[in-house]
């Protein structure tokens, strides 16, 4: 069809102008971006002591996240849209390659250290989402009351579903728009949510990642 179009449309270069499955390409790009932020369960040889300490903090939050996260169900996301962000079985890691290929051990270590703040920010938001959703009394009621006090639309935080990359965008976009409410909730010592509190630099990281994913979040 592409070759035939070149005979019908003036100045159409044919196969040279063909783009294969553009939405699928966007999905792979987004998945490749997010894959590097996955938290490793165990430290690897060559990791620095500082990185191990940070990884322990992440590991504790990840363990809590796994204990409190059932498999994605029908209400895991408020709006599934048309499924453009869904990662099908065909979107496997073999298609993405390994961004660390050709890097030295020192470069990999430096990269891992630079990724810790992003991983920590994402894990805090994911775990906070579960803490609110899984609380039927104190935390949930405080969240709803805080939204009303601030004059914000009463909504639950979207859950970040591993099989749908644009749920990460939805979670980040929501968190940024509701950052005042999130900061107020996590700063309340009585709720035992201080470990999920985001620092100013982590909010800046969230904005940068949200804006990066926004380019791939097309309908």
Coordinates of C-alpha atoms in Angstrom, one line a residue:
X1 CA 0.0 0.0 0.0
X2 CA 2.9 2.4 0.8
X3 CA 4.4 1.8 -2.6
X4 CA 1.0 2.4 -4.3
X5 CA 0.5 5.6 -2.4
X6 CA 3.7 6.9 -3.8
X7 CA 2.1 6.7 -7.3
X8 CA -1.0 8.4 -6.1
X9 CA 0.2 11.2 -3.9
X10 CA 2.6 13.9 -5.2
X11 CA 5.8 14.2 -3.2
X12 CA 5.1 11.1 -1.1
X13 CA 8.5 9.3 -0.9
X14 CA 7.0 5.8 -0.4
X15 CA 8.6 3.3 2.0
X16 CA 11.2 5.9 3.1
X17 CA 8.3 7.8 4.8
X18 CA 6.7 4.7 6.5
X19 CA 6.3 4.7 10.3
X20 CA 5.4 1.3 11.8
X21 CA 2.8 1.2 14.5
X22 CA 3.4 4.6 15.9
X23 CA 1.4 4.1 19.1
X24 CA 3.2 0.8 19.7
X25 CA 6.5 2.7 19.3
X26 CA 5.4 5.2 21.9
X27 CA 4.5 2.4 24.3
X28 CA 8.0 0.9 23.9
X29 CA 9.7 4.3 24.4
X30 CA 7.7 4.8 27.6
X31 CA 8.4 1.3 28.8
X32 CA 12.1 1.7 28.1
X33 CA 12.1 5.0 30.1
X34 CA 10.3 3.5 33.1
X35 CA 12.1 0.2 33.1
X36 CA 15.3 1.8 34.5
X37 CA 13.4 3.0 37.5
X38 CA 12.4 -0.5 38.6
X39 CA 13.7 -1.2 42.1
X40 CA 16.1 -4.1 42.5
X41 CA 15.3 -6.5 45.3
X42 CA 18.9 -7.2 46.2
X43 CA 22.1 -5.2 46.1
X44 CA 24.6 -6.4 43.5
X45 CA 28.4 -6.8 43.7
X46 CA 30.1 -3.5 43.1
X47 CA 27.4 -1.3 44.6
X48 CA 28.7 1.4 46.9
X49 CA 27.9 1.4 50.6
X50 CA 25.8 4.6 50.1
X51 CA 23.8 3.0 47.4
X52 CA 23.2 -0.1 49.6
X53 CA 21.9 2.1 52.4
X54 CA 19.5 3.9 50.0
X55 CA 18.5 0.6 48.5
X56 CA 17.5 -0.7 52.0
X57 CA 15.1 2.2 52.4
X58 CA 13.6 1.4 49.0
X59 CA 13.5 -2.3 49.7
X60 CA 11.5 -1.7 52.9
X61 CA 9.0 0.4 51.0
X62 CA 8.8 -2.0 48.1
X63 CA 8.1 -4.9 50.5
X64 CA 5.3 -2.9 52.0
X65 CA 4.0 -2.0 48.5
X66 CA 4.0 -5.7 47.5
X67 CA 2.1 -6.7 50.6
X68 CA -0.5 -4.1 50.1
X69 CA -0.9 -4.4 46.3
X70 CA -3.4 -6.9 45.0
X71 CA -3.2 -7.8 41.3
X72 CA -4.6 -5.1 39.1
X73 CA -8.4 -5.4 39.0
X74 CA -11.3 -3.5 37.4
X75 CA -11.1 -0.6 39.8
X76 CA -7.3 -0.3 39.8
X77 CA -7.5 2.7 37.5
X78 CA -10.2 5.3 37.3
X79 CA -10.1 5.5 33.5
X80 CA -8.5 2.9 31.3
X81 CA -9.0 4.9 28.2
X82 CA -8.4 3.0 25.0
X83 CA -5.6 1.0 26.3
X84 CA -2.8 2.7 24.4
X85 CA -0.5 2.5 27.3
X86 CA -1.1 -1.2 28.0
X87 CA 2.0 -3.4 27.7
X88 CA 1.1 -6.5 25.7
X89 CA 3.0 -9.7 25.9
X90 CA 4.7 -8.7 22.6
X91 CA 6.3 -5.7 24.2
X92 CA 9.0 -7.9 25.8
X93 CA 12.4 -6.8 27.0
X94 CA 14.1 -8.3 24.1
X95 CA 12.7 -5.6 21.9
X96 CA 14.0 -2.9 24.1
X97 CA 17.7 -3.9 24.5
X98 CA 19.7 -3.1 27.5
X99 CA 20.6 0.6 28.0
X100 CA 23.6 -0.5 30.1
X101 CA 25.3 -2.4 27.2
X102 CA 28.8 -1.0 26.6
X103 CA 28.9 0.8 30.0
X104 CA 31.8 0.3 32.4
X105 CA 31.2 -0.9 36.0
X106 CA 31.9 2.7 37.2
X107 CA 29.4 4.1 34.7
X108 CA 26.7 1.6 35.8
X109 CA 27.3 2.4 39.5
X110 CA 27.1 6.1 38.8
X111 CA 23.9 5.5 36.8
X112 CA 22.4 3.4 39.6
X113 CA 23.2 6.1 42.2
X114 CA 21.5 8.8 40.0
X115 CA 18.4 6.7 39.7
X116 CA 17.8 6.2 43.4
X117 CA 15.9 9.6 44.0
X118 CA 13.5 8.7 41.1
X119 CA 12.9 5.2 42.3
X120 CA 12.3 6.5 45.9
X121 CA 9.9 9.1 44.7
X122 CA 7.9 6.6 42.7
X123 CA 7.8 4.1 45.4
X124 CA 6.7 6.6 48.0
X125 CA 3.7 7.6 45.8
X126 CA 2.8 4.1 44.9
X127 CA 2.9 3.0 48.6
X128 CA 0.9 6.1 49.7
X129 CA -1.7 5.3 47.1
X130 CA -2.2 1.9 48.7
X131 CA -2.1 3.2 52.2
X132 CA -5.0 5.5 51.4
X133 CA -7.0 3.0 49.3
X134 CA -6.5 0.2 51.9
X135 CA -7.6 2.3 54.8
X136 CA -11.3 2.2 55.5
X137 CA -11.1 4.5 58.5
X138 CA -8.6 7.0 59.7
X139 CA -6.3 7.7 56.7
X140 CA -9.1 7.6 54.1
X141 CA -11.3 9.9 56.1
X142 CA -8.5 12.3 56.7
X143 CA -7.7 12.3 53.0
X144 CA -11.3 13.1 52.0
X145 CA -11.6 15.7 54.7
X146 CA -8.4 17.4 53.6
X147 CA -9.6 17.6 50.0
X148 CA -12.8 19.3 51.1
X149 CA -10.9 21.7 53.3
X150 CA -8.7 22.7 50.3
X151 CA -11.6 23.0 47.9
X152 CA -10.2 20.2 45.7
X153 CA -12.3 17.7 43.8
X154 CA -12.8 14.6 46.0
X155 CA -10.9 11.8 44.2
X156 CA -8.8 8.8 45.1
X157 CA -5.2 8.7 43.9
X158 CA -4.9 6.6 40.7
X159 CA -3.0 3.3 41.3
X160 CA 0.1 2.7 39.3
X161 CA -0.5 -0.6 37.4
X162 CA 2.7 -2.4 36.2
X163 CA 1.0 -3.6 33.0
X164 CA -0.1 -0.2 31.9
X165 CA 2.7 2.4 31.7
X166 CA 0.3 5.4 31.4
X167 CA -1.0 4.7 34.9
X168 CA 2.4 6.0 36.0
X169 CA 1.7 9.2 34.2
X170 CA -1.8 9.4 35.7
X171 CA -0.4 8.9 39.2
X172 CA 2.3 11.5 38.8
X173 CA -0.1 14.0 37.2
X174 CA -2.6 13.5 40.0
X175 CA 0.0 13.8 42.7
X176 CA 1.5 17.0 41.3
X177 CA -2.0 18.6 41.0
X178 CA -2.9 17.4 44.5
X179 CA 0.6 18.0 46.1
X180 CA -0.8 20.4 48.7
X181 CA -3.2 17.7 50.0
X182 CA -0.5 15.0 49.8
X183 CA 2.0 17.1 51.7
X184 CA -0.6 17.9 54.4
X185 CA -1.5 14.3 54.8
X186 CA 2.0 12.9 55.0
X187 CA 3.2 15.6 57.4
X188 CA 0.6 14.5 59.9
X189 CA 2.6 12.5 62.5
X190 CA -0.6 10.9 63.9
X191 CA -1.2 9.1 60.6
X192 CA 2.2 7.5 60.5
X193 CA 2.7 8.5 56.9
X194 CA 5.9 10.6 57.2
X195 CA 7.9 7.9 55.4
X196 CA 6.0 8.7 52.3
X197 CA 6.6 12.4 52.5
X198 CA 8.2 13.9 49.4
X199 CA 11.0 16.5 49.7
X200 CA 11.0 19.5 47.4
X201 CA 13.7 17.9 45.2
X202 CA 11.5 14.8 44.8
X203 CA 8.5 16.9 43.7
X204 CA 10.8 18.4 41.1
X205 CA 11.8 14.9 39.9
X206 CA 8.1 14.0 39.7
X207 CA 7.4 17.0 37.5
X208 CA 10.3 16.2 35.2
X209 CA 9.2 12.6 34.8
X210 CA 5.6 13.5 34.4
X211 CA 6.5 16.0 31.6
X212 CA 8.7 13.4 29.9
X213 CA 5.9 10.8 29.9
X214 CA 3.3 13.4 28.8
X215 CA 4.9 13.3 25.3
X216 CA 4.0 9.6 25.0
X217 CA 0.6 9.9 26.6
X218 CA -1.4 10.5 23.4
X219 CA -5.0 9.3 22.7

